[in-house]
mmCIF file of C-alpha atoms in Angstrom:
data_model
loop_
_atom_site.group_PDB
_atom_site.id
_atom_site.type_symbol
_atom_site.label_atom_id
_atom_site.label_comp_id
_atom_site.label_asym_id
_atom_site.label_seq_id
_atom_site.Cartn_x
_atom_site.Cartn_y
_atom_site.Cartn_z
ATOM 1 C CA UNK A 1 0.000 0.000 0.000
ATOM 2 C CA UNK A 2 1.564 3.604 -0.906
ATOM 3 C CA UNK A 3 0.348 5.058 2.117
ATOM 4 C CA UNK A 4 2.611 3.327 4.056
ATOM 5 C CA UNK A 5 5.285 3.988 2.384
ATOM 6 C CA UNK A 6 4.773 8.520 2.806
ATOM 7 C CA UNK A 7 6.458 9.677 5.700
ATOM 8 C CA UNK A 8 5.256 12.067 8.052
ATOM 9 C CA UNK A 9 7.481 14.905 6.055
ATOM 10 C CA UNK A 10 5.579 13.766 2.590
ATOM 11 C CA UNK A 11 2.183 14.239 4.314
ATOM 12 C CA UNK A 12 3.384 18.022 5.399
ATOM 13 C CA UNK A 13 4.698 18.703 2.238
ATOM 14 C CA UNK A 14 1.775 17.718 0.705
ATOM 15 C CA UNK A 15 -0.759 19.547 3.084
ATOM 16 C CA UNK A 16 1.134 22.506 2.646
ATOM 17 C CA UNK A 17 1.307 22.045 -1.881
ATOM 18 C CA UNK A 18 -2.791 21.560 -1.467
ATOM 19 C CA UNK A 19 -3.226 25.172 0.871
ATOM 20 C CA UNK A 20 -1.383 26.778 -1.364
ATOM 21 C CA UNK A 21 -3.010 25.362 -4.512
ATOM 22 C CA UNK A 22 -7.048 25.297 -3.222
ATOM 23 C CA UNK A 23 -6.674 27.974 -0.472
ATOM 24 C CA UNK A 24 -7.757 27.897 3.326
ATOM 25 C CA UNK A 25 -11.582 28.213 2.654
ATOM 26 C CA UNK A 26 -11.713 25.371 -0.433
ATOM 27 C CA UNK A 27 -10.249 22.716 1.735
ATOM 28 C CA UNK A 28 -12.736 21.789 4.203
ATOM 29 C CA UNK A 29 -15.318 21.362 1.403
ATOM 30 C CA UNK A 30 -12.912 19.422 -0.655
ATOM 31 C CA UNK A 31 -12.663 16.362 2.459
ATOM 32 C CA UNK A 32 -15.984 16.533 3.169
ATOM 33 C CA UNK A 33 -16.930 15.443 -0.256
ATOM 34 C CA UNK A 34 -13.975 12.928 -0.024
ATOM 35 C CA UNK A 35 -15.608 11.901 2.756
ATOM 36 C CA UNK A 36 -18.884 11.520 1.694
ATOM 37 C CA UNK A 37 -17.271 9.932 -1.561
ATOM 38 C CA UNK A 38 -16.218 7.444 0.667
ATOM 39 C CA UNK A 39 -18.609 6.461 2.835
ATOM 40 C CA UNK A 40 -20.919 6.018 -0.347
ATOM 41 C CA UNK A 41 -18.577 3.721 -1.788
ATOM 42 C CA UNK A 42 -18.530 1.854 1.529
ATOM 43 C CA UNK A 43 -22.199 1.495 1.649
ATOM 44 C CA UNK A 44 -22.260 0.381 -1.892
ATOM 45 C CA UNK A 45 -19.642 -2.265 -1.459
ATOM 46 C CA UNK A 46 -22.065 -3.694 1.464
ATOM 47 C CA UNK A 47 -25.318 -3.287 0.044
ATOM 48 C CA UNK A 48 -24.276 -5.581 -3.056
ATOM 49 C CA UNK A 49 -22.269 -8.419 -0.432
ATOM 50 C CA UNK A 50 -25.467 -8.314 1.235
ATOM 51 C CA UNK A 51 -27.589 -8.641 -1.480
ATOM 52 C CA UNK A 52 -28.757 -12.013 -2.677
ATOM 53 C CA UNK A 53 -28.891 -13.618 -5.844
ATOM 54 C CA UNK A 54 -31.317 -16.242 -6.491
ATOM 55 C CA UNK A 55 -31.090 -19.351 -9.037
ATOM 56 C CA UNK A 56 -32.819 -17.755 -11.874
ATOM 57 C CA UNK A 57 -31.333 -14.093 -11.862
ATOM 58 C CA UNK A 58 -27.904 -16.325 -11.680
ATOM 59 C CA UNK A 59 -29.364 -18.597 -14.968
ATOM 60 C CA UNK A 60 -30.629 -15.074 -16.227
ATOM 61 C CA UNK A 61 -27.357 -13.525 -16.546
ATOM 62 C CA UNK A 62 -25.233 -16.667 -17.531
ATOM 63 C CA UNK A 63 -27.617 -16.642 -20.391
ATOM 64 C CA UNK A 64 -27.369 -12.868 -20.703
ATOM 65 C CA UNK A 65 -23.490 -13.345 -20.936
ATOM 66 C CA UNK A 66 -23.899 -16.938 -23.347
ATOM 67 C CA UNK A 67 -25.898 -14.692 -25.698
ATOM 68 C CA UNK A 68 -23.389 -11.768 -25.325
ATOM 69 C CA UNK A 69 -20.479 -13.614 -26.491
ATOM 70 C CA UNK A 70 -22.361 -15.510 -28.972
ATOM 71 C CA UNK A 71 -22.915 -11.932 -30.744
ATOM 72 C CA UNK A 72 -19.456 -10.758 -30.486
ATOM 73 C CA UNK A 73 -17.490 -13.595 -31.724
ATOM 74 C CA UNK A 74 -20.344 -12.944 -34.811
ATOM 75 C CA UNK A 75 -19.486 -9.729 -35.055
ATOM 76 C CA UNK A 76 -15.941 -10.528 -35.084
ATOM 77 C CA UNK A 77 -16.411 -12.782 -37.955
ATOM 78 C CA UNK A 78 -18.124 -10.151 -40.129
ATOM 79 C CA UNK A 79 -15.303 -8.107 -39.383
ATOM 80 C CA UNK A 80 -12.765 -10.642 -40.819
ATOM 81 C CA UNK A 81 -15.134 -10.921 -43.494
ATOM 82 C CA UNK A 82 -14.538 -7.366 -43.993
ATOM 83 C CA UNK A 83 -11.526 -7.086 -44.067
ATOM 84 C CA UNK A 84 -10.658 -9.997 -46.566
ATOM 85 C CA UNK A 85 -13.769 -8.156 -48.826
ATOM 86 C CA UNK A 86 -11.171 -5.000 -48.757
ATOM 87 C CA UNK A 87 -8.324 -6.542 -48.905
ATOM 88 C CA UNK A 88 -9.026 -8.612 -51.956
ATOM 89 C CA UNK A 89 -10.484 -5.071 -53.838
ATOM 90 C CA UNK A 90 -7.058 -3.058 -53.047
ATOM 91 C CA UNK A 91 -5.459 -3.070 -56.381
ATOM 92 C CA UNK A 92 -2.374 -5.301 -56.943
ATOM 93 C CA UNK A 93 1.310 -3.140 -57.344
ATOM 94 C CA UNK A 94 3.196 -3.000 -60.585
ATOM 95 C CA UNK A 95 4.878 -5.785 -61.247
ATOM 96 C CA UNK A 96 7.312 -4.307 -63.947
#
């Protein structure tokens, strides 16, 4: 983890770089919506651990994701198609 790795003298320095750049008054509202950031993403993170998934929304999205890649390895093969179409209309060099 970086954090662990800033010394006490990094954490001045960089207290001191952010006064200077956002000012006294823009600071206090800057960690209170890191805080709140935070704590959202905390309560997010729990709130979908919590949350359970049943047989059939787990069937649901397997066949969600079956159909998904189904459709991109087609669309992957009209691409090749594609590009042999344009590759075989380029015309051929000189061959003097």
């Amino acid at each position: 983890m970086i954090i662990c790795a800033i010394g006490g003298t990094e954490i001045i320095l960089l207290c001191v770089v952010a006064l200077l750049v956002f000012g006294g008054k823009k600071i206090p509202e800057l960690m209170k919506g890191l805080g709140q950031g935070v704590q959202s993403f905390k309560k997010g993170m729990s709130e979908e651990e919590e949350k359970p998934v049943s047989p059939e929304e787990k069937y649901k999205e397997r066949e969600r994701l079956k159909a998904q890649i189904i459709r991109e390895k087609e669309l992957e093969e009209e691409l090749q198609k594609n590009k042999d179409r344009v590759h075989d209309n380029q015309p051929k060099g000189n061959t003097e």
